[in-house]
């Protein structure tokens, strides 16, 4: 993020606009919404600007801006449509240490103006760092459409009620109170009975919320999917957006965590492949402590929590403390990896069973029914198998598997940095060195493309095919 969005208090501040044509008018339209003292420097200001001056909304000075003018300003717009003139204005501002913007010239500007959705006092600023104005306009149009027009008025009414509302219990009850006011009962009352009606509803909701029984804390043992936030379930998304506490594993992607509430307490329990950074008991204690205070806790695990998620230990601990929990399943890494390869994990006349195994367990390298796995046509999804690749291939070859049995390694399945390595059992230990993980090994399947088929369309991911 090169440009950091902030909201500047312009009350009684001087803002200078240099220019008197259409470009200046476009910026003035925005600036006149603020409480700034706007001064336009232009020898020939357009009639519109003159009429704003006549209405007392701004001041026009009919000469070029000079150093002293700029020194008294909070920010400056160079909006003359004349590059040389704008460059001179920018130079003066730079020398005076005053923030400046050269309209439509990102590189020459110290700050840029976002696209704005105005529901004063609710203001949404949209920026694309100048890369895609079309995108900003489209987003603005979509937000304009989706935000109730009354939101600004409701926010003003709500503002007066804030200190009273702060006596409501913190957390989901208070959030529900405000959500109902802003999005359900509030807009309705405002439309029917105006500001007085909306204020009345606010009072009613306050009483109702105060009488609600406090909610007991709960824990959602939830799957975050393989990383692509679009692969999160709708249910998980909804719960995440309302959680008070999110306790997540290292593999949960940043993009998924972005969907949590900004005020939520977010704790990373940083488990690494071998050896735990956090002890399971400590995670259990953390969940229980938070849930005991009435918090809505999300225990967020990569993929599906029911696959290699140490779920039983957590359910047992929660049961022992009498804390209610619910499992919210997710898309497991094997499913995402198969989708990326364009393969099915079961296939008529090839395999009617699928083994889901781990490369290592608490004791170290995990032992399995190697004889079954070594059979022709058998398919297995091997989690945490990267570092045990050599052991796996040795065991399988020893039990009679064909050296050319395909093994596909999918690293970062579903993420933008996804990498696919098509390999065979004989080459596996060498191929595995090309991956840093997290990766899943799919034994018995090769990428559809490698098998001579056309590549499927992969949305939102650039498929990098390594070592094919
Ligand atoms: N519950 C998870 C698995 C946790 S075990 C699930 O259902 O997917 C952690 C292992 O999952 C990693 O070592 C790796 O083998 C696999 N894994 C998790 N996310 C992955 C991803 N995005 N791409 C490839 N493998 C992944």
CSV table of C-alpha atoms and ligand atoms in Angstrom, one decimal:
chain,number,residue,atom,x,y,z
A,1,UNK,CA,0.0,0.0,0.0
A,2,UNK,CA,1.8,3.1,-1.2
A,3,UNK,CA,-1.0,5.5,-0.3
A,4,UNK,CA,-2.4,5.3,3.2
A,5,UNK,CA,-6.1,6.4,3.5
A,6,UNK,CA,-6.8,8.9,6.3
A,7,UNK,CA,-9.7,11.3,7.0
A,8,UNK,CA,-8.4,14.8,7.3
A,9,UNK,CA,-10.2,17.3,9.6
A,10,UNK,CA,-10.7,20.3,7.3
A,11,UNK,CA,-12.8,22.4,9.6
A,12,UNK,CA,-11.6,26.0,9.3
A,13,UNK,CA,-8.5,24.9,7.3
A,14,UNK,CA,-7.5,26.6,4.1
A,15,UNK,CA,-7.6,24.5,1.0
A,16,UNK,CA,-6.2,26.1,-2.2
A,17,UNK,CA,-7.3,25.1,-5.7
A,18,UNK,CA,-5.3,26.6,-8.5
A,19,UNK,CA,-7.3,26.7,-11.7
A,20,UNK,CA,-10.7,27.9,-12.9
A,21,UNK,CA,-11.9,25.4,-15.4
A,22,UNK,CA,-13.7,22.1,-15.5
A,23,UNK,CA,-10.9,20.2,-13.6
A,24,UNK,CA,-11.0,22.7,-10.8
A,25,UNK,CA,-14.8,22.6,-10.7
A,26,UNK,CA,-14.8,18.8,-10.3
A,27,UNK,CA,-12.5,19.0,-7.3
A,28,UNK,CA,-14.4,22.0,-5.9
A,29,UNK,CA,-17.6,20.0,-5.9
A,30,UNK,CA,-16.0,17.6,-3.5
A,31,UNK,CA,-14.3,20.2,-1.4
A,32,UNK,CA,-17.4,22.2,-0.9
A,33,UNK,CA,-18.9,19.3,1.0
A,34,UNK,CA,-16.3,19.8,3.7
A,35,UNK,CA,-16.0,22.6,6.3
A,36,UNK,CA,-12.8,23.9,4.7
A,37,UNK,CA,-12.2,27.5,3.7
A,38,UNK,CA,-11.7,27.1,0.0
A,39,UNK,CA,-9.7,29.6,-1.9
A,40,UNK,CA,-9.5,29.5,-5.7
A,41,UNK,CA,-6.6,31.1,-7.5
A,42,UNK,CA,-7.5,31.8,-11.1
A,43,UNK,CA,-7.4,34.8,-13.5
A,44,UNK,CA,-10.4,33.6,-15.4
A,45,UNK,CA,-12.6,31.5,-13.2
A,46,UNK,CA,-15.6,29.8,-14.8
A,47,UNK,CA,-19.1,31.2,-14.1
A,48,UNK,CA,-19.9,28.3,-11.8
A,49,UNK,CA,-17.0,29.2,-9.6
A,50,UNK,CA,-18.1,32.8,-9.6
A,51,UNK,CA,-21.6,31.8,-8.5
A,52,UNK,CA,-20.1,29.7,-5.7
A,53,UNK,CA,-18.2,32.8,-4.7
A,54,UNK,CA,-21.4,34.9,-4.8
A,55,UNK,CA,-23.0,32.4,-2.6
A,56,UNK,CA,-20.2,32.8,-0.1
A,57,UNK,CA,-19.0,29.2,-0.4
A,58,UNK,CA,-15.5,30.0,-1.5
A,59,UNK,CA,-13.1,32.9,-2.2
A,60,UNK,CA,-11.6,33.7,-5.6
A,61,UNK,CA,-8.3,35.4,-5.9
A,62,UNK,CA,-7.6,36.5,-9.5
A,63,UNK,CA,-3.9,36.1,-9.7
A,64,UNK,CA,-1.3,33.3,-9.5
A,65,UNK,CA,-0.7,31.7,-6.2
A,66,UNK,CA,2.4,32.6,-4.4
A,67,UNK,CA,4.6,31.1,-1.6
A,68,UNK,CA,2.9,33.0,1.2
A,69,UNK,CA,-0.6,31.9,0.1
A,70,UNK,CA,0.5,28.3,0.1
A,71,UNK,CA,2.2,28.4,3.4
A,72,UNK,CA,-1.1,29.2,5.1
A,73,UNK,CA,-2.9,26.2,3.4
A,74,UNK,CA,-3.4,22.6,4.6
A,75,UNK,CA,-3.5,21.2,1.1
A,76,UNK,CA,-3.2,22.4,-2.4
A,77,UNK,CA,-4.8,21.2,-5.7
A,78,UNK,CA,-3.0,22.0,-8.9
A,79,UNK,CA,-6.0,21.9,-11.2
A,80,UNK,CA,-5.2,24.4,-14.0
A,81,UNK,CA,-5.1,21.9,-16.9
A,82,UNK,CA,-1.8,23.5,-17.8
A,83,UNK,CA,1.1,21.1,-17.0
A,84,UNK,CA,3.7,23.9,-16.6
A,85,UNK,CA,1.4,25.9,-14.3
A,86,UNK,CA,0.6,22.8,-12.3
A,87,UNK,CA,4.3,21.9,-12.0
A,88,UNK,CA,5.0,25.4,-10.6
A,89,UNK,CA,2.2,25.2,-8.1
A,90,UNK,CA,3.4,21.7,-7.0
A,91,UNK,CA,6.9,23.1,-6.6
A,92,UNK,CA,5.8,25.9,-4.4
A,93,UNK,CA,3.8,23.5,-2.2
A,94,UNK,CA,6.7,21.1,-2.0
A,95,UNK,CA,9.0,24.0,-0.9
A,96,UNK,CA,6.4,25.1,1.7
A,97,UNK,CA,6.0,21.5,3.0
A,98,UNK,CA,2.2,21.6,2.2
A,99,UNK,CA,0.5,18.5,0.8
A,100,UNK,CA,-0.4,18.8,-2.8
A,101,UNK,CA,-2.2,17.0,-5.6
A,102,UNK,CA,-1.7,17.5,-9.3
A,103,UNK,CA,-5.1,16.4,-10.7
A,104,UNK,CA,-4.9,13.2,-12.7
A,105,UNK,CA,-1.1,13.0,-12.2
A,106,UNK,CA,-0.4,10.3,-9.6
A,107,UNK,CA,3.4,10.5,-9.9
A,108,UNK,CA,3.5,14.3,-9.5
A,109,UNK,CA,1.3,14.3,-6.5
A,110,UNK,CA,1.9,13.8,-2.8
A,111,UNK,CA,-1.6,12.7,-2.1
A,112,UNK,CA,-4.5,11.4,-4.3
A,113,UNK,CA,-8.2,11.9,-4.0
A,114,UNK,CA,-10.2,8.7,-3.7
A,115,UNK,CA,-13.6,8.0,-5.2
A,116,UNK,CA,-16.0,8.9,-2.4
A,117,UNK,CA,-19.4,7.5,-1.4
A,118,UNK,CA,-21.0,10.2,0.7
A,119,UNK,CA,-23.5,9.4,3.4
A,120,UNK,CA,-22.2,12.0,5.7
A,121,UNK,CA,-21.1,11.4,8.4
A,122,UNK,CA,-20.5,7.9,6.8
A,123,UNK,CA,-17.9,8.4,4.2
A,124,UNK,CA,-16.4,5.6,2.1
A,125,UNK,CA,-13.2,6.3,0.2
A,126,UNK,CA,-12.1,4.0,-2.6
A,127,UNK,CA,-8.6,4.0,-4.0
A,128,UNK,CA,-6.8,1.9,-6.5
A,129,UNK,CA,-3.5,3.8,-6.3
A,130,UNK,CA,-4.3,5.2,-9.7
A,131,UNK,CA,-4.1,1.8,-11.4
A,132,UNK,CA,-7.8,1.3,-12.3
A,133,UNK,CA,-10.1,4.3,-12.1
A,134,UNK,CA,-12.7,2.2,-13.9
A,135,UNK,CA,-12.7,-0.2,-11.0
A,136,UNK,CA,-13.0,2.5,-8.4
A,137,UNK,CA,-16.0,3.9,-10.3
A,138,UNK,CA,-17.6,0.5,-10.6
A,139,UNK,CA,-17.1,-0.1,-6.9
A,140,UNK,CA,-18.5,3.3,-6.0
A,141,UNK,CA,-21.6,2.6,-8.1
A,142,UNK,CA,-22.1,-0.7,-6.4
A,143,UNK,CA,-21.7,0.7,-2.9
A,144,UNK,CA,-24.0,3.7,-3.7
A,145,UNK,CA,-26.6,1.2,-4.8
A,146,UNK,CA,-26.3,-1.0,-1.7
A,147,UNK,CA,-26.1,1.6,1.1
A,148,UNK,CA,-29.4,3.0,2.3
A,149,UNK,CA,-29.7,6.7,1.4
A,150,UNK,CA,-30.8,7.3,5.0
A,151,UNK,CA,-27.7,6.0,6.5
A,152,UNK,CA,-26.2,9.4,7.1
A,153,UNK,CA,-29.3,10.7,9.0
A,154,UNK,CA,-29.4,7.5,11.0
A,155,UNK,CA,-25.7,7.8,11.8
A,156,UNK,CA,-26.4,11.4,13.1
A,157,UNK,CA,-29.3,10.2,15.3
A,158,UNK,CA,-27.1,7.2,16.5
A,159,UNK,CA,-24.3,9.6,17.3
A,160,UNK,CA,-26.3,11.3,20.0
A,161,UNK,CA,-27.2,7.9,21.5
A,162,UNK,CA,-23.6,6.5,21.6
A,163,UNK,CA,-22.9,7.2,25.3
A,164,UNK,CA,-26.2,5.7,26.3
A,165,UNK,CA,-25.6,2.6,24.1
A,166,UNK,CA,-22.2,2.1,25.6
A,167,UNK,CA,-24.0,1.0,28.8
A,168,UNK,CA,-25.2,-2.1,26.8
A,169,UNK,CA,-23.1,-5.2,27.3
A,170,UNK,CA,-20.1,-5.2,25.0
A,171,UNK,CA,-20.1,-7.7,22.1
A,172,UNK,CA,-22.7,-9.3,19.9
A,173,UNK,CA,-25.7,-7.9,21.8
A,174,UNK,CA,-24.5,-4.3,21.3
A,175,UNK,CA,-23.6,-5.1,17.7
A,176,UNK,CA,-27.1,-6.5,17.0
A,177,UNK,CA,-28.6,-3.4,18.5
A,178,UNK,CA,-26.8,-1.1,16.1
A,179,UNK,CA,-27.3,-3.4,13.1
A,180,UNK,CA,-31.0,-3.5,13.7
A,181,UNK,CA,-31.1,0.3,14.0
A,182,UNK,CA,-29.0,1.0,10.9
A,183,UNK,CA,-30.3,-1.6,8.6
A,184,UNK,CA,-33.7,-2.9,9.7
A,185,UNK,CA,-35.9,-0.9,12.1
A,186,UNK,CA,-34.1,2.4,11.7
A,187,UNK,CA,-34.6,3.0,7.9
A,188,UNK,CA,-38.2,1.8,8.2
A,189,UNK,CA,-39.1,4.2,11.0
A,190,UNK,CA,-37.3,7.1,9.3
A,191,UNK,CA,-39.2,6.6,6.1
A,192,UNK,CA,-42.6,6.3,7.9
A,193,UNK,CA,-42.2,8.8,10.8
A,194,UNK,CA,-39.1,10.9,10.1
A,195,UNK,CA,-36.3,11.7,12.5
A,196,UNK,CA,-38.6,11.6,15.6
A,197,UNK,CA,-39.8,8.1,14.6
A,198,UNK,CA,-36.3,6.8,14.2
A,199,UNK,CA,-35.2,8.3,17.5
A,200,UNK,CA,-38.2,6.6,19.2
A,201,UNK,CA,-37.2,3.2,17.6
A,202,UNK,CA,-33.7,3.6,18.9
A,203,UNK,CA,-35.0,4.1,22.4
A,204,UNK,CA,-37.2,1.0,22.0
A,205,UNK,CA,-34.4,-1.2,20.7
A,206,UNK,CA,-32.2,0.0,23.6
A,207,UNK,CA,-34.8,-1.2,26.1
A,208,UNK,CA,-35.4,-4.5,24.3
A,209,UNK,CA,-31.6,-5.2,24.0
A,210,UNK,CA,-31.2,-4.5,27.7
A,211,UNK,CA,-33.8,-7.0,28.6
A,212,UNK,CA,-32.3,-9.8,26.4
A,213,UNK,CA,-30.7,-12.6,28.3
A,214,UNK,CA,-26.9,-12.6,27.9
A,215,UNK,CA,-25.7,-15.1,25.4
A,216,UNK,CA,-23.5,-18.0,26.5
A,217,UNK,CA,-20.1,-18.2,24.9
A,218,UNK,CA,-19.7,-20.6,22.0
A,219,UNK,CA,-16.9,-22.1,20.0
A,220,UNK,CA,-17.1,-22.7,16.3
A,221,UNK,CA,-14.6,-25.3,15.1
A,222,UNK,CA,-14.4,-24.0,11.6
A,223,UNK,CA,-12.7,-24.8,8.3
A,224,UNK,CA,-11.1,-21.9,6.5
A,225,UNK,CA,-10.6,-23.9,3.3
A,226,UNK,CA,-7.3,-24.1,1.4
A,227,UNK,CA,-6.7,-20.4,1.2
A,228,UNK,CA,-8.7,-18.8,-1.6
A,229,UNK,CA,-11.3,-16.7,0.4
A,230,UNK,CA,-13.9,-17.6,-2.3
A,231,UNK,CA,-13.6,-21.2,-1.1
A,232,UNK,CA,-14.8,-20.4,2.3
A,233,UNK,CA,-18.4,-21.5,3.0
A,234,UNK,CA,-21.1,-18.9,3.2
A,235,UNK,CA,-21.8,-20.1,6.8
A,236,UNK,CA,-18.1,-19.7,7.8
A,237,UNK,CA,-18.0,-16.2,6.2
A,238,UNK,CA,-21.1,-15.2,8.2
A,239,UNK,CA,-19.8,-16.5,11.5
A,240,UNK,CA,-16.3,-15.1,10.9
A,241,UNK,CA,-17.8,-11.6,10.3
A,242,UNK,CA,-19.4,-11.7,13.7
A,243,UNK,CA,-16.8,-13.4,15.9
A,244,UNK,CA,-15.3,-11.8,19.0
A,245,UNK,CA,-12.2,-14.0,19.0
A,246,UNK,CA,-10.5,-15.8,16.2
A,247,UNK,CA,-7.9,-18.4,17.1
A,248,UNK,CA,-6.3,-19.6,13.9
A,249,UNK,CA,-3.6,-21.9,12.6
A,250,UNK,CA,-0.6,-20.7,10.7
A,251,UNK,CA,-1.9,-22.0,7.4
A,252,UNK,CA,-5.1,-19.9,7.4
A,253,UNK,CA,-4.6,-17.3,4.7
A,254,UNK,CA,-4.4,-13.6,5.3
A,255,UNK,CA,-7.2,-13.1,2.8
A,256,UNK,CA,-9.5,-15.2,4.9
A,257,UNK,CA,-8.5,-13.5,8.1
A,258,UNK,CA,-9.4,-10.2,6.5
A,259,UNK,CA,-13.0,-11.3,6.6
A,260,UNK,CA,-13.0,-11.2,10.4
A,261,UNK,CA,-14.4,-8.2,12.2
A,262,UNK,CA,-11.8,-5.5,12.7
A,263,UNK,CA,-12.3,-5.4,16.4
A,264,UNK,CA,-12.1,-9.1,16.8
A,265,UNK,CA,-9.2,-10.5,18.9
A,266,UNK,CA,-7.1,-12.5,16.5
A,267,UNK,CA,-4.6,-15.0,17.9
A,268,UNK,CA,-2.3,-17.1,15.7
A,269,UNK,CA,-1.3,-20.4,17.3
A,270,UNK,CA,1.4,-20.9,14.7
A,271,UNK,CA,1.7,-24.7,14.5
A,272,UNK,CA,4.5,-25.7,12.2
A,273,UNK,CA,4.8,-29.1,10.4
A,274,UNK,CA,7.0,-30.8,12.9
A,275,UNK,CA,6.8,-29.7,16.5
A,276,UNK,CA,4.2,-27.3,17.8
A,277,UNK,CA,4.8,-23.7,18.5
A,278,UNK,CA,1.7,-23.7,20.7
A,279,UNK,CA,0.8,-26.6,22.9
A,280,UNK,CA,-2.6,-28.1,22.3
A,281,UNK,CA,-3.5,-27.6,26.0
A,282,UNK,CA,-2.7,-23.9,25.7
A,283,UNK,CA,-5.0,-23.6,22.7
A,284,UNK,CA,-7.7,-25.4,24.6
A,285,UNK,CA,-7.3,-23.1,27.6
A,286,UNK,CA,-7.4,-20.0,25.4
A,287,UNK,CA,-10.7,-21.1,23.7
A,288,UNK,CA,-12.3,-21.9,27.0
A,289,UNK,CA,-11.2,-18.7,28.7
A,290,UNK,CA,-12.6,-16.6,26.0
A,291,UNK,CA,-15.9,-18.6,25.6
A,292,UNK,CA,-16.4,-18.4,29.4
A,293,UNK,CA,-16.7,-14.7,29.1
A,294,UNK,CA,-19.6,-15.1,26.7
A,295,UNK,CA,-17.5,-14.5,23.6
A,296,UNK,CA,-18.2,-16.0,20.2
A,297,UNK,CA,-15.0,-17.8,19.5
A,298,UNK,CA,-13.9,-19.1,16.1
A,299,UNK,CA,-11.3,-21.8,16.2
A,300,UNK,CA,-10.2,-21.5,12.6
A,301,UNK,CA,-8.3,-24.3,10.9
A,302,UNK,CA,-7.0,-24.6,7.4
A,303,UNK,CA,-9.0,-26.8,5.1
A,304,UNK,CA,-11.6,-28.9,6.9
A,305,UNK,CA,-11.3,-29.1,10.6
A,306,UNK,CA,-12.3,-32.8,10.5
A,307,UNK,CA,-9.2,-33.7,8.5
A,308,UNK,CA,-6.0,-33.8,10.5
A,309,UNK,CA,-7.2,-31.0,12.7
A,310,UNK,CA,-6.8,-32.5,16.2
A,311,UNK,CA,-10.4,-31.8,16.5
A,312,UNK,CA,-11.2,-34.5,19.1
A,313,UNK,CA,-8.8,-33.1,21.6
A,314,UNK,CA,-10.5,-29.7,21.3
A,315,UNK,CA,-14.1,-31.1,21.5
A,316,UNK,CA,-13.2,-33.1,24.6
A,317,UNK,CA,-11.7,-30.1,26.3
A,318,UNK,CA,-14.7,-28.0,25.5
A,319,UNK,CA,-17.1,-30.7,26.7
A,320,UNK,CA,-15.2,-31.0,29.9
A,321,UNK,CA,-15.7,-27.3,30.5
A,322,UNK,CA,-19.3,-27.4,29.4
A,323,UNK,CA,-18.8,-25.0,26.5
A,324,UNK,CA,-21.1,-25.3,23.5
A,325,UNK,CA,-19.4,-25.9,20.2
A,326,UNK,CA,-20.2,-26.5,16.6
A,327,UNK,CA,-18.2,-27.9,13.7
A,328,UNK,CA,-18.4,-25.8,10.5
A,329,UNK,CA,-16.8,-27.9,7.7
A,330,UNK,CA,-14.5,-26.5,5.1
A,331,UNK,CA,-12.9,-27.5,1.8
A,332,UNK,CA,-10.0,-29.8,2.5
A,333,UNK,CA,-6.6,-29.3,0.8
A,334,UNK,CA,-7.0,-32.6,-1.1
A,335,UNK,CA,-10.2,-31.4,-2.8
A,336,UNK,CA,-8.6,-28.1,-3.8
A,337,UNK,CA,-5.5,-29.8,-5.1
A,338,UNK,CA,-7.6,-32.3,-7.2
A,339,UNK,CA,-9.6,-29.3,-8.6
A,340,UNK,CA,-6.3,-27.6,-9.6
A,341,UNK,CA,-5.0,-30.7,-11.3
A,342,UNK,CA,-8.3,-31.2,-13.1
A,343,UNK,CA,-8.6,-34.8,-11.7
A,344,UNK,CA,-11.1,-36.8,-9.8
A,345,UNK,CA,-10.0,-38.6,-6.7
A,346,UNK,CA,-12.2,-41.6,-7.5
A,347,UNK,CA,-12.7,-43.1,-10.9
A,348,UNK,CA,-14.6,-46.0,-12.2
A,349,UNK,CA,-12.3,-48.9,-13.0
A,350,UNK,CA,-9.4,-47.3,-11.4
A,351,UNK,CA,-10.1,-46.8,-7.7
A,352,UNK,CA,-13.3,-47.1,-5.7
A,353,UNK,CA,-11.5,-46.1,-2.5
A,354,UNK,CA,-9.5,-43.1,-1.5
A,355,UNK,CA,-7.0,-43.0,1.3
A,356,UNK,CA,-6.5,-39.8,3.2
A,357,UNK,CA,-3.3,-40.2,5.1
A,358,UNK,CA,-0.6,-38.2,6.8
A,359,UNK,CA,3.1,-38.3,6.1
A,360,UNK,CA,4.0,-38.1,9.7
A,361,UNK,CA,2.2,-38.5,13.0
A,362,UNK,CA,3.0,-37.8,16.6
A,363,UNK,CA,5.6,-40.7,16.6
A,364,UNK,CA,7.3,-39.4,13.5
A,365,UNK,CA,7.1,-41.0,10.0
A,366,UNK,CA,3.6,-42.6,9.9
A,367,UNK,CA,3.1,-46.2,9.0
A,368,UNK,CA,0.3,-47.3,6.8
A,369,UNK,CA,-1.1,-50.2,4.9
A,370,UNK,CA,1.6,-50.0,2.3
A,371,UNK,CA,0.6,-53.1,0.5
A,372,UNK,CA,-2.9,-51.6,-0.4
A,373,UNK,CA,-1.4,-48.3,-1.2
A,374,UNK,CA,1.2,-49.9,-3.5
A,375,UNK,CA,-1.5,-51.6,-5.6
A,376,UNK,CA,-1.9,-50.3,-9.2
A,377,UNK,CA,-4.7,-47.7,-9.4
A,378,UNK,CA,-4.7,-46.8,-5.8
A,379,UNK,CA,-5.1,-43.2,-4.9
A,380,UNK,CA,-4.1,-41.4,-1.8
A,381,UNK,CA,-4.1,-37.8,-0.6
A,382,UNK,CA,-1.1,-37.4,1.6
A,383,UNK,CA,-1.1,-34.5,4.0
A,384,UNK,CA,2.1,-33.3,5.6
A,385,UNK,CA,4.0,-35.6,3.3
A,386,UNK,CA,6.6,-33.2,1.8
A,387,UNK,CA,9.3,-33.9,4.4
A,388,UNK,CA,8.6,-37.6,4.5
A,389,UNK,CA,8.6,-38.0,0.7
A,390,UNK,CA,11.7,-40.1,0.6
A,391,UNK,CA,10.3,-42.5,3.3
A,392,UNK,CA,7.0,-42.7,1.5
A,393,UNK,CA,8.4,-43.6,-1.9
A,394,UNK,CA,10.8,-46.1,-0.4
A,395,UNK,CA,8.1,-47.8,1.5
A,396,UNK,CA,5.8,-47.9,-1.5
A,397,UNK,CA,8.5,-49.2,-3.9
A,398,UNK,CA,9.5,-51.8,-1.3
A,399,UNK,CA,5.9,-53.0,-1.3
A,400,UNK,CA,5.8,-53.4,-5.0
A,401,UNK,CA,4.5,-50.1,-6.4
A,402,UNK,CA,5.5,-49.3,-9.9
A,403,UNK,CA,8.3,-46.7,-10.0
A,404,UNK,CA,6.4,-44.7,-12.7
A,405,UNK,CA,3.3,-44.4,-10.5
A,406,UNK,CA,2.3,-40.7,-10.8
A,407,UNK,CA,2.5,-38.5,-7.7
A,408,UNK,CA,1.4,-34.9,-8.0
A,409,UNK,CA,2.6,-32.3,-5.6
A,410,UNK,CA,0.3,-29.3,-5.2
A,411,UNK,CA,1.8,-26.5,-3.1
A,412,UNK,CA,-0.4,-23.7,-1.9
A,413,UNK,CA,-3.5,-25.2,-3.5
A,414,UNK,CA,-6.1,-22.5,-4.5
A,415,UNK,CA,-3.7,-19.6,-3.7
A,416,UNK,CA,-2.2,-17.2,-6.2
A,417,UNK,CA,1.2,-18.7,-5.6
A,418,UNK,CA,0.0,-22.2,-6.3
A,419,UNK,CA,2.6,-24.6,-7.8
A,420,UNK,CA,2.1,-28.0,-9.3
A,421,UNK,CA,4.9,-30.5,-9.6
A,422,UNK,CA,4.1,-33.6,-11.6
A,423,UNK,CA,6.3,-36.4,-10.5
A,424,UNK,CA,6.5,-40.2,-10.1
A,425,UNK,CA,7.3,-42.4,-7.2
A,426,UNK,CA,10.8,-43.0,-8.4
A,427,UNK,CA,11.5,-39.3,-8.6
A,428,UNK,CA,9.4,-38.2,-5.6
A,429,UNK,CA,12.1,-37.5,-3.1
A,430,UNK,CA,14.0,-35.2,-5.5
A,431,UNK,CA,10.8,-33.5,-6.8
A,432,UNK,CA,9.7,-32.8,-3.2
A,433,UNK,CA,12.8,-30.7,-2.7
A,434,UNK,CA,11.3,-28.2,-5.2
A,435,UNK,CA,8.4,-27.4,-2.9
A,436,UNK,CA,8.5,-25.4,0.3
A,437,UNK,CA,5.0,-26.3,1.2
A,438,UNK,CA,2.4,-26.3,2.4
A,439,UNK,CA,1.8,-29.0,-0.1
A,440,UNK,CA,-0.3,-32.1,-0.5
A,441,UNK,CA,0.8,-35.2,-2.4
A,442,UNK,CA,-1.7,-36.9,-4.5
A,443,UNK,CA,-0.5,-40.5,-5.1
A,444,UNK,CA,-1.9,-42.2,-8.2
A,445,UNK,CA,-3.0,-39.1,-10.2
A,446,UNK,CA,-1.3,-36.8,-12.6
A,447,UNK,CA,-2.4,-33.4,-13.8
A,448,UNK,CA,-5.0,-33.7,-16.5
A,449,UNK,CA,-2.8,-31.7,-18.8
A,450,UNK,CA,0.2,-34.0,-18.3
A,451,UNK,CA,-2.1,-36.9,-19.3
A,452,UNK,CA,-2.6,-35.3,-22.7
A,453,UNK,CA,-5.9,-33.6,-22.1
A,454,UNK,CA,-6.7,-29.9,-22.7
A,455,UNK,CA,-6.2,-27.8,-19.7
A,456,UNK,CA,-9.3,-26.8,-17.8
A,457,UNK,CA,-10.1,-23.2,-17.1
A,458,UNK,CA,-8.7,-22.1,-13.7
A,459,UNK,CA,-10.5,-19.1,-12.4
A,460,UNK,CA,-8.6,-16.6,-10.2
A,461,UNK,CA,-5.4,-18.6,-10.2
A,462,UNK,CA,-2.5,-18.5,-12.6
A,463,UNK,CA,-1.5,-22.1,-12.7
A,464,UNK,CA,2.2,-22.5,-12.5
A,465,UNK,CA,3.1,-25.9,-13.7
A,466,UNK,CA,6.6,-26.9,-12.6
A,467,UNK,CA,8.7,-29.9,-13.7
A,468,UNK,CA,6.0,-31.2,-16.1
B,1,LIG,N1,-7.3,-29.5,8.0
B,1,LIG,C1,-6.4,-29.3,6.8
B,1,LIG,C2,-5.2,-30.1,7.0
B,1,LIG,C3,-4.3,-29.7,8.1
B,1,LIG,S1,-2.8,-30.6,8.1
B,1,LIG,C4,-7.2,-29.6,5.5
B,1,LIG,O1,-8.3,-30.2,5.6
B,1,LIG,O2,-6.7,-29.3,4.5
B,1,LIG,C5,-1.7,-29.5,7.3
B,1,LIG,C6,-1.4,-30.0,5.9
B,1,LIG,O3,-2.5,-29.7,5.0
B,1,LIG,C7,-0.2,-29.3,5.3
B,1,LIG,O4,1.0,-29.9,5.7
B,1,LIG,C8,-0.4,-29.7,3.8
B,1,LIG,O5,-0.1,-31.0,3.6
B,1,LIG,C9,-2.0,-29.6,3.7
B,1,LIG,N2,-2.4,-28.3,3.3
B,1,LIG,C10,-3.1,-27.3,3.9
B,1,LIG,N3,-3.4,-26.3,3.2
B,1,LIG,C11,-2.9,-26.6,1.9
B,1,LIG,C12,-2.8,-25.9,0.7
B,1,LIG,N4,-3.4,-24.7,0.5
B,1,LIG,N5,-2.2,-26.5,-0.3
B,1,LIG,C13,-1.6,-27.7,-0.2
B,1,LIG,N6,-1.6,-28.4,0.9
B,1,LIG,C14,-2.2,-27.8,2.0
